[in-house]
Short mmCIF file of C-alpha atoms and ligand atoms in Angstrom, two decimals:
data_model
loop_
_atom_site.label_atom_id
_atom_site.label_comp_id
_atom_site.label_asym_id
_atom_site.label_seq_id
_atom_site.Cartn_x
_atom_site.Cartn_y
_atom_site.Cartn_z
CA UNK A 1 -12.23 -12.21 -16.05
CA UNK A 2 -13.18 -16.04 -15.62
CA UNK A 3 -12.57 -16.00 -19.57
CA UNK A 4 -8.71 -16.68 -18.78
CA UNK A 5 -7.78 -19.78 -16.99
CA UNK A 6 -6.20 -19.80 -13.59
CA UNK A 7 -3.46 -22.14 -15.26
CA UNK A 8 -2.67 -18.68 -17.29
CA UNK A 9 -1.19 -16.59 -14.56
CA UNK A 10 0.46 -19.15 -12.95
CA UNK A 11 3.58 -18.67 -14.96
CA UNK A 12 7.41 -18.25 -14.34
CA UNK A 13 6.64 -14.48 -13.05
CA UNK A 14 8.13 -12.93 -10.49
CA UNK A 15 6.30 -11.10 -7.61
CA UNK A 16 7.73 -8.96 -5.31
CA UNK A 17 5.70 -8.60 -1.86
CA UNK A 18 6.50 -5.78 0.90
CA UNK A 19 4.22 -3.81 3.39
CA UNK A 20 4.87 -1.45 6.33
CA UNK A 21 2.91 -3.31 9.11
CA UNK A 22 6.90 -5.81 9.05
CA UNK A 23 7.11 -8.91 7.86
CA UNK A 24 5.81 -10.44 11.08
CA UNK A 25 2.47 -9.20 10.02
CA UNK A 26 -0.55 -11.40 9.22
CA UNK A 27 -1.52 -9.38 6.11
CA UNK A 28 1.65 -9.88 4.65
CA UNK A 29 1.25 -13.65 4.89
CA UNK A 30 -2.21 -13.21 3.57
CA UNK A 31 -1.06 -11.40 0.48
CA UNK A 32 1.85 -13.57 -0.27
CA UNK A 33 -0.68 -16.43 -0.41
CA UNK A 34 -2.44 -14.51 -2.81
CA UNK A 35 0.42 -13.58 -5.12
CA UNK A 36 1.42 -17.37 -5.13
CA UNK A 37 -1.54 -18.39 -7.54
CA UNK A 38 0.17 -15.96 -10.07
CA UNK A 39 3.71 -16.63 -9.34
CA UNK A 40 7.01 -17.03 -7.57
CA UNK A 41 6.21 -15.15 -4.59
CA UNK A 42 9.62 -13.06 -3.01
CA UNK A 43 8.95 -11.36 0.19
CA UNK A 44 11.50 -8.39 1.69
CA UNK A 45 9.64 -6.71 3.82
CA UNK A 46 10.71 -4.25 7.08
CA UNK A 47 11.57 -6.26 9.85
CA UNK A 48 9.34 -3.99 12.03
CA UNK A 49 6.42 -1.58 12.02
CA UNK A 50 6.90 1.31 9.71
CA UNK A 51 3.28 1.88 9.72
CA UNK A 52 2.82 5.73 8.35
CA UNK A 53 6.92 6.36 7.60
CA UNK A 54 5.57 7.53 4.15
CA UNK A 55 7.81 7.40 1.12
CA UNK A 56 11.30 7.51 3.19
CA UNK A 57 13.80 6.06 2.30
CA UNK A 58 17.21 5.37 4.71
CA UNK A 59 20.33 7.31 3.84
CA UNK A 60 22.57 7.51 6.85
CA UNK A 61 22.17 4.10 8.09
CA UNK A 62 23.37 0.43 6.77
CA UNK A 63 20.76 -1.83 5.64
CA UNK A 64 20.66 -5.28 6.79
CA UNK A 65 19.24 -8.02 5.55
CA UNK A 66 17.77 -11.60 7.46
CA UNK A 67 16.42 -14.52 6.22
CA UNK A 68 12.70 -14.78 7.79
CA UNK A 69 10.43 -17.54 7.27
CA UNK A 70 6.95 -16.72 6.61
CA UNK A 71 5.14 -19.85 6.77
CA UNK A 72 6.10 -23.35 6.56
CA UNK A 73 6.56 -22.98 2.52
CA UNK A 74 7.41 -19.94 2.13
CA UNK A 75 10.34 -17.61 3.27
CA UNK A 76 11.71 -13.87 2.71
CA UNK A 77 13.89 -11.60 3.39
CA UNK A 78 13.27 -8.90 6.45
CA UNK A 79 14.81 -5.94 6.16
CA UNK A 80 16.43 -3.10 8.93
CA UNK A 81 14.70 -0.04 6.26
CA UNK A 82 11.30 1.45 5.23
CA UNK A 83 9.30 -0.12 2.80
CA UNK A 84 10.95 1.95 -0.04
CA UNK A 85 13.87 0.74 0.45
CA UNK A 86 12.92 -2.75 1.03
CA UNK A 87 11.45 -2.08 -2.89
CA UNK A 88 14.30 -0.36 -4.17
CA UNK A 89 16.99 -3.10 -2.51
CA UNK A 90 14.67 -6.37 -3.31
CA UNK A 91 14.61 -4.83 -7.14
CA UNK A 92 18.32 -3.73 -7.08
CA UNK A 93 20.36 -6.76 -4.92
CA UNK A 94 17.84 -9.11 -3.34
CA UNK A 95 15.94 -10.65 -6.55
CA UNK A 96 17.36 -13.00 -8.28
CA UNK A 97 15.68 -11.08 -11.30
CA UNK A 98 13.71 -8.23 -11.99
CA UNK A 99 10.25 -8.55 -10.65
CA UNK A 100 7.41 -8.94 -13.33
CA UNK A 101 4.79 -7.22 -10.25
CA UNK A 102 5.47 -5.27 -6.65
CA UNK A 103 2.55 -6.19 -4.56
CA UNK A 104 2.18 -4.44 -0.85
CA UNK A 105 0.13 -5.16 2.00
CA UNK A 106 -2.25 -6.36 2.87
CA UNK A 107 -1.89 -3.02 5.28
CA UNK A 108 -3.72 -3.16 8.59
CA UNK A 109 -5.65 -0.25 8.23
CA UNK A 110 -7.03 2.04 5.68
CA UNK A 111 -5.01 3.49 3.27
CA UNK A 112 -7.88 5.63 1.84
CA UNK A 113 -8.34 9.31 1.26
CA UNK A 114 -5.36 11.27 3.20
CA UNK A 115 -3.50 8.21 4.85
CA UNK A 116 -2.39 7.67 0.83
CA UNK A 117 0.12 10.30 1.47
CA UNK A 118 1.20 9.09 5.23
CA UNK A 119 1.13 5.20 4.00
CA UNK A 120 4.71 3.53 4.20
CA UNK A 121 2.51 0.51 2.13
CA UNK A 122 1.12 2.68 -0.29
CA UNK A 123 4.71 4.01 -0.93
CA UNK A 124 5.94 0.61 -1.16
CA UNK A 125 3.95 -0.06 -4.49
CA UNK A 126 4.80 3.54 -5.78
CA UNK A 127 8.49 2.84 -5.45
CA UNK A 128 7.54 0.12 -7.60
CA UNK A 129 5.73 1.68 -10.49
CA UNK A 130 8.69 4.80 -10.20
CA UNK A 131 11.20 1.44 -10.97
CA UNK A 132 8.90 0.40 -13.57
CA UNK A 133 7.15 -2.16 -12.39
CA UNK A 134 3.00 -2.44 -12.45
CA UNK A 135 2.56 -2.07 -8.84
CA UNK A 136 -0.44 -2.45 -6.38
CA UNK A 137 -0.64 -1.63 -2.90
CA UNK A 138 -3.78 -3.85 -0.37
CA UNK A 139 -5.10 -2.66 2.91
CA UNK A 140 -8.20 -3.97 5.03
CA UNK A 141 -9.95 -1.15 7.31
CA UNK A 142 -9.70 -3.10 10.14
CA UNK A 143 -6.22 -2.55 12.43
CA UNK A 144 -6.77 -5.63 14.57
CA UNK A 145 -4.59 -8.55 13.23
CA UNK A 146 -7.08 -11.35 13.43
CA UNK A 147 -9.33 -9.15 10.77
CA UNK A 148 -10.97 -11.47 8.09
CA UNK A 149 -9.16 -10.46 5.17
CA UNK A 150 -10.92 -12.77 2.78
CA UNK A 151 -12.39 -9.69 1.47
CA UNK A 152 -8.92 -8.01 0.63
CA UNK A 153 -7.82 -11.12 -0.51
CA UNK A 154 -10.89 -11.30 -3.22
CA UNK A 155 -10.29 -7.79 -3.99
CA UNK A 156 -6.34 -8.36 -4.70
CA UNK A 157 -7.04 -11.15 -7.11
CA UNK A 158 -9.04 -9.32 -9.22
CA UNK A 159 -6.53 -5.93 -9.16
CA UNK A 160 -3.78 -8.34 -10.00
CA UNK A 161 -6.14 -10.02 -12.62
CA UNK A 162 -6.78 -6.55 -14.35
CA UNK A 163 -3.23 -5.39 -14.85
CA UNK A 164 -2.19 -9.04 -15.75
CA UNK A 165 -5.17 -8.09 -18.21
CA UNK A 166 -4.82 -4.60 -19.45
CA UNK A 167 -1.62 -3.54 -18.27
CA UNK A 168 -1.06 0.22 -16.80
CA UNK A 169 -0.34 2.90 -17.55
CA UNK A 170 3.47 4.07 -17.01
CA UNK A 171 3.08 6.17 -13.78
CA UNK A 172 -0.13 4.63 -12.21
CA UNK A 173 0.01 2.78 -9.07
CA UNK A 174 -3.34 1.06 -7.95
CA UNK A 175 -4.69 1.55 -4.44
CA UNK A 176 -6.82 -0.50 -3.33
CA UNK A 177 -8.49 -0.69 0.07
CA UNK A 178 -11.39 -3.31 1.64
CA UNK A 179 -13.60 -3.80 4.64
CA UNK A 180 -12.80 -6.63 7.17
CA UNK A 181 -15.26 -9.96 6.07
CA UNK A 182 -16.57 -10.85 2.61
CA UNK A 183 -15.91 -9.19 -0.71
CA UNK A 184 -19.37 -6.93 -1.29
CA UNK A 185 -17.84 -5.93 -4.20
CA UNK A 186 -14.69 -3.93 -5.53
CA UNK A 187 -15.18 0.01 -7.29
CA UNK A 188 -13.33 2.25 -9.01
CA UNK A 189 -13.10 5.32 -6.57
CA UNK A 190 -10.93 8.67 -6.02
CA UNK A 191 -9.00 8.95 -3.42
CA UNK A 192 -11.77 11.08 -0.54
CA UNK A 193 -10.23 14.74 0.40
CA UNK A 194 -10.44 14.23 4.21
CA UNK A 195 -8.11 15.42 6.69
CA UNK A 196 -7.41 14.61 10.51
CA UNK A 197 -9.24 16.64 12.92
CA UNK A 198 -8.19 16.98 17.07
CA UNK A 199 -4.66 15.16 16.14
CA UNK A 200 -2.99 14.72 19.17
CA UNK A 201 -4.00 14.23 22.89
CA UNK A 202 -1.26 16.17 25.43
CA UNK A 203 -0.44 14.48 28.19
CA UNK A 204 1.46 14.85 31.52
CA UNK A 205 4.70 12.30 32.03
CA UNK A 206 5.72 11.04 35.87
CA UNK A 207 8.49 13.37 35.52
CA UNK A 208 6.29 16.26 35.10
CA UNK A 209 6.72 16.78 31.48
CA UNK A 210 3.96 17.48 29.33
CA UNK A 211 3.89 15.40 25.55
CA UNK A 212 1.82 14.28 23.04
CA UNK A 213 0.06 11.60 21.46
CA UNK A 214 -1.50 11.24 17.76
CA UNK A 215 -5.46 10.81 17.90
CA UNK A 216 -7.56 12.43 15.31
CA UNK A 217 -10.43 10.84 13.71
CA UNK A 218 -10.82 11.34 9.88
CA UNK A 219 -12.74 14.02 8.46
CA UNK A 220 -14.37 13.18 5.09
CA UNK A 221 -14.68 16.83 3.16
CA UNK A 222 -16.67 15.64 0.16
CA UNK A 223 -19.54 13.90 -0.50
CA UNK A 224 -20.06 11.44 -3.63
CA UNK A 225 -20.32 8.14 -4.26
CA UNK A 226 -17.34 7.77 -6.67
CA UNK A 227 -15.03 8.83 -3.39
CA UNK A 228 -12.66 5.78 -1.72
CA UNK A 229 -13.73 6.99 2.47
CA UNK A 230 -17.32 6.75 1.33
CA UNK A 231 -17.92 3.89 -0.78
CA UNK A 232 -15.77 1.57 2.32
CA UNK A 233 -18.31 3.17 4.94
CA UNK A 234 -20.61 1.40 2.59
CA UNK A 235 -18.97 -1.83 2.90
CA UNK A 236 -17.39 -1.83 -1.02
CA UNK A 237 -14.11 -2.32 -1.29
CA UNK A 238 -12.30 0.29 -3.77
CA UNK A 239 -9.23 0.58 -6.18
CA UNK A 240 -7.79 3.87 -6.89
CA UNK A 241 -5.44 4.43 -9.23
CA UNK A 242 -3.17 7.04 -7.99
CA UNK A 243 0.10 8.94 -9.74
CA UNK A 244 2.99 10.15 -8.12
CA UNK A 245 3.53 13.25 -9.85
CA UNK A 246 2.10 15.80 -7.73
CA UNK A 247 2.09 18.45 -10.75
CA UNK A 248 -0.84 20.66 -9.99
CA UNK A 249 -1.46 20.20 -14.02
CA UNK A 250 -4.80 22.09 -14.65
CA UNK A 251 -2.77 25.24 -11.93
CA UNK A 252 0.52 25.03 -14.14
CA UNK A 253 -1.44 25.48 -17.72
CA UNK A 254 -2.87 28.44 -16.41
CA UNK A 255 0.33 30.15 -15.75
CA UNK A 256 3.04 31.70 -17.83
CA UNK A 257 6.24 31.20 -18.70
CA UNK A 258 7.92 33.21 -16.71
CA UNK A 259 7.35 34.59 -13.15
CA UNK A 260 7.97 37.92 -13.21
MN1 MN B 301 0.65 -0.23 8.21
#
């Protein structure tokens, strides 16, 4: 990797940055600083929390846009949408060109395992690779936003290194996730099978009505080393690359033409 200059990838490309945590977030800031070492850096992000909105997108609703300032060099675009369409509406209206990478995060919270398929940041970076785009979506395990995400920082240079590298594949997004502190070092890993067990407490209101609210702890079905849930508890940080055809392809071959 150190075999290319850093004077390489800083270039006339353009990186697009979202997340789901808003733009307010601190991990957004952290992976825009990040992204500026390789590029011209455009954030549109939500302009609040879509944590776990998935891929949605907004279809019965205007979308409006405000100038936000990120830092005291920097400033983007917040938007009144999910982080798909912050993706598909930074791409389609709010670039002033194409982007050359769609970068999202850095998530607070893991986006390993199941919360792949929950993740509004996760779906950020797969709108990006369905547009075209190589695309890489960042989260640190750690919710809290003063978490130490020098680790995830580490981690995201050396994802974006790799595809500035090799390139991927048309289809193939890559998730990566990292502990809170220090890079330990970043794997290749599948994405867990886990599911959430005890989901939601019930609870009484003042007015006498009962309702809900999501709990659930994680439950990690496999074992292996080679699995994204596993290799974190062991303080690695992992990249995943992930597809979003959901073909069952090895299920389909097996069956016929024709249901009958
Ligand atoms: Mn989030």
């Amino acid at each position: 990797m150190s075999s290319i200059s850093k004077s390489k990838y800083n270039s006339d490309r353009l990186i697009l940055v979202c997340n789901d945590d808003g733009i307010f977030s601190p991990g957004i800031r952290a992976l825009a600083e990040v992204a500026k070492e390789f590029g011209e850096v455009a954030v549109i992000a939500p302009d609040r929390q879509q944590s776990a909105v998935g891929h949605a997108i907004t279809v019965s609703d205007p979308l409006r846009v405000t100038p936000f300032q990120i830092n005291s060099r920097m400033e983007g675009q917040a938007v009144n949408g999910t982080p798909a369409d912050c993706v598909k509406l930074g791409h389609g209206n709010l670039m002033k060109r194409k982007p050359d990478l769609v970068l999202s995060g850095i998530n607070h919270g893991s986006n390993a395992g199941i919360n792949i398929l929950y993740s509004g940041t996760v779906s950020a970076a797969t709108e990006g690779t369905i547009l075209g785009y190589p695309s890489i979506a960042v989260s640190c395990t750690e919710f809290s936003d003063s978490a130490d995400l020098s680790g995830s920082q580490e981690a995201t240079r050396r994802a974006i290194r790799y595809v500035l590298e090799q390139g991927l594949p048309a289809g193939i997004t890559l998730n990566v996730n990292a502990p809170a502190g220090p890079l330990k070092g970043l794997r290749w890993a599948k994405q867990a099978n886990s599911r959430y067990v005890e989901e939601f407490e019930g609870r009484v209101d003042p007015r006498n009505k009962p309702y809900f609210w999501i709990t659930g702890r994680l439950e990690i079905l496999d074992k292996g080393d080679d699995l994204d849930l596993n290799l974190l508890k062991k303080g690695y940080a992992t990249i995943t690359p992930i597809q979003y055809d959901l073909t069952a392809h090895i299920f389909y071959r097996n069956q016929g033409k024709e249901l009958e």
